[in-house]
Amino acid sequence: PIFRPSDTWFGPTTDEGQLCYASRTFCNVDLEKVPYRPHRAVTSVTIRNASPETIPIEKIKLPVGHLSLYIGPGQRIWTQDVTYEIVQKDNVTQLRLSDTPPALAPDSVFLSRPRIPGGGNLLTQAISYLFPEI
């Protein structure tokens, strides 16, 4: 990287959590509206809410060290797809990393394996919710 991103604490308390890099995202549901940036990878993220409640999401923690890289058409860099499943309102989340090329770029070619081995299915505190105080 050319510069070091901002640090942020990701966790419910100062005892539980992890130091992460903070960055704004360029989320969009339409791939055509995602600008091509040759120095950034595109990650398809799906969030499934299995809890009975509507849960507003404030931020997510993307485990980039666990993601493989692919090169797709137009020289766009991709990662494997990521799926979060919210199990309960109190931040219990299952994280699944696909083991195939990204669904939106099926003809992409494997470029690099993850920096941190492992992944697959993880139980993680990966989503921060906005809950109104009642």
Coordinates of C-alpha atoms in Angstrom, one line a residue:
P1 CA 0.0 0.0 0.0
I2 CA 1.0 3.6 -0.6
F3 CA -0.4 4.8 2.6
R4 CA -1.6 3.2 5.9
P5 CA -5.4 3.3 6.3
S6 CA -6.9 4.6 9.6
D7 CA -7.0 2.1 12.5
T8 CA -10.3 1.4 14.2
W9 CA -11.5 -1.0 17.0
F10 CA -14.1 -3.5 15.9
G11 CA -15.9 -5.1 18.8
P12 CA -18.7 -4.6 21.3
T13 CA -16.3 -3.6 24.2
T14 CA -12.7 -2.7 24.7
D15 CA -12.0 -6.2 26.0
E16 CA -13.6 -8.0 23.0
G17 CA -12.7 -7.2 19.5
Q18 CA -9.9 -6.6 17.0
L19 CA -7.9 -3.7 15.7
C20 CA -8.8 -3.2 12.0
Y21 CA -8.2 -0.8 9.2
A22 CA -11.1 1.5 8.6
S23 CA -12.1 2.5 5.1
R24 CA -15.2 3.7 3.3
T25 CA -16.7 1.3 0.9
F26 CA -17.9 1.8 -2.6
C27 CA -20.9 -0.5 -2.2
N28 CA -23.3 -0.8 -5.0
V29 CA -25.9 -3.4 -6.0
D30 CA -25.2 -2.7 -9.7
L31 CA -21.7 -3.8 -10.9
E32 CA -21.9 -1.3 -13.8
K33 CA -21.9 1.5 -11.3
V34 CA -18.8 0.3 -9.5
P35 CA -15.9 2.3 -10.9
Y36 CA -12.9 0.4 -12.2
R37 CA -9.9 0.9 -9.8
P38 CA -6.9 -1.1 -10.9
H39 CA -5.4 -1.0 -7.3
R40 CA -8.6 -2.4 -5.6
A41 CA -10.3 -5.8 -5.6
V42 CA -14.0 -6.2 -5.9
T43 CA -15.7 -8.4 -3.4
S44 CA -19.3 -9.6 -3.7
V45 CA -20.9 -9.6 -0.2
T46 CA -24.2 -11.2 0.6
I47 CA -25.9 -10.7 4.0
R48 CA -28.6 -13.1 5.0
N49 CA -30.7 -12.3 8.1
A50 CA -31.8 -15.5 9.7
S51 CA -33.1 -13.7 12.8
P52 CA -36.8 -12.8 13.0
E53 CA -36.0 -9.1 13.4
T54 CA -35.0 -6.4 10.9
I55 CA -31.4 -5.5 11.7
P56 CA -29.9 -2.2 10.4
I57 CA -26.2 -2.6 9.7
E58 CA -23.7 0.1 10.5
K59 CA -20.5 -1.5 9.4
I60 CA -19.0 -4.9 8.4
K61 CA -15.5 -6.4 8.9
L62 CA -14.3 -7.9 5.7
P63 CA -11.6 -10.6 6.4
V64 CA -9.4 -9.5 3.4
G65 CA -6.4 -11.5 4.7
H66 CA -8.5 -14.7 4.3
L67 CA -9.5 -13.9 0.7
S68 CA -8.0 -15.3 -2.5
L69 CA -7.5 -13.0 -5.5
Y70 CA -8.7 -13.5 -9.1
I71 CA -8.1 -11.5 -12.3
G72 CA -11.2 -11.2 -14.4
P73 CA -12.3 -9.7 -17.7
G74 CA -11.0 -6.2 -18.3
Q75 CA -8.2 -6.8 -15.8
R76 CA -10.5 -6.2 -12.8
I77 CA -9.2 -7.8 -9.6
W78 CA -11.8 -9.9 -7.7
T79 CA -11.9 -11.8 -4.4
Q80 CA -13.9 -14.9 -3.7
D81 CA -17.5 -14.2 -2.7
V82 CA -18.3 -13.5 1.0
T83 CA -21.6 -14.4 2.7
Y84 CA -22.6 -13.3 6.2
E85 CA -25.5 -15.0 8.0
I86 CA -26.9 -13.2 11.0
V87 CA -28.1 -15.8 13.4
Q88 CA -29.2 -13.7 16.3
K89 CA -29.7 -10.0 17.1
D90 CA -26.7 -10.0 19.5
N91 CA -24.0 -10.0 16.9
V92 CA -23.6 -13.8 16.3
T93 CA -22.7 -14.1 12.6
Q94 CA -21.5 -17.0 10.5
L95 CA -19.1 -16.0 7.7
R96 CA -18.8 -18.2 4.6
L97 CA -16.1 -17.7 2.0
S98 CA -16.7 -19.3 -1.4
D99 CA -14.1 -21.7 -2.7
T100 CA -14.8 -20.9 -6.3
P101 CA -14.1 -17.9 -8.5
P102 CA -16.5 -15.0 -8.0
A103 CA -20.0 -15.6 -9.3
L104 CA -20.1 -12.2 -11.0
A105 CA -16.8 -13.0 -12.9
P106 CA -17.0 -16.8 -13.5
D107 CA -14.3 -16.6 -16.2
S108 CA -11.7 -15.0 -13.9
V109 CA -8.3 -16.7 -13.3
F110 CA -6.8 -17.5 -9.9
L111 CA -4.1 -14.9 -9.1
S112 CA -3.1 -15.4 -5.4
R113 CA -4.1 -17.4 -2.4
P114 CA -5.0 -15.7 0.9
R115 CA -2.2 -14.2 3.1
I116 CA -3.8 -16.0 6.1
P117 CA -4.7 -19.6 5.5
G118 CA -8.0 -20.9 6.7
G119 CA -11.4 -19.4 6.2
G120 CA -14.3 -21.3 4.8
N121 CA -17.0 -21.1 7.6
L122 CA -16.2 -18.9 10.5
L123 CA -18.2 -17.7 13.5
T124 CA -17.2 -14.1 13.8
Q125 CA -18.1 -10.8 15.1
A126 CA -18.2 -9.3 11.7
I127 CA -21.2 -7.0 11.6
S128 CA -21.9 -4.0 13.8
Y129 CA -25.6 -3.1 14.2
L130 CA -27.3 0.1 14.9
F131 CA -29.9 -0.6 17.7
P132 CA -32.0 2.2 19.0
E133 CA -32.0 2.4 22.8
I134 CA -35.5 1.6 24.0

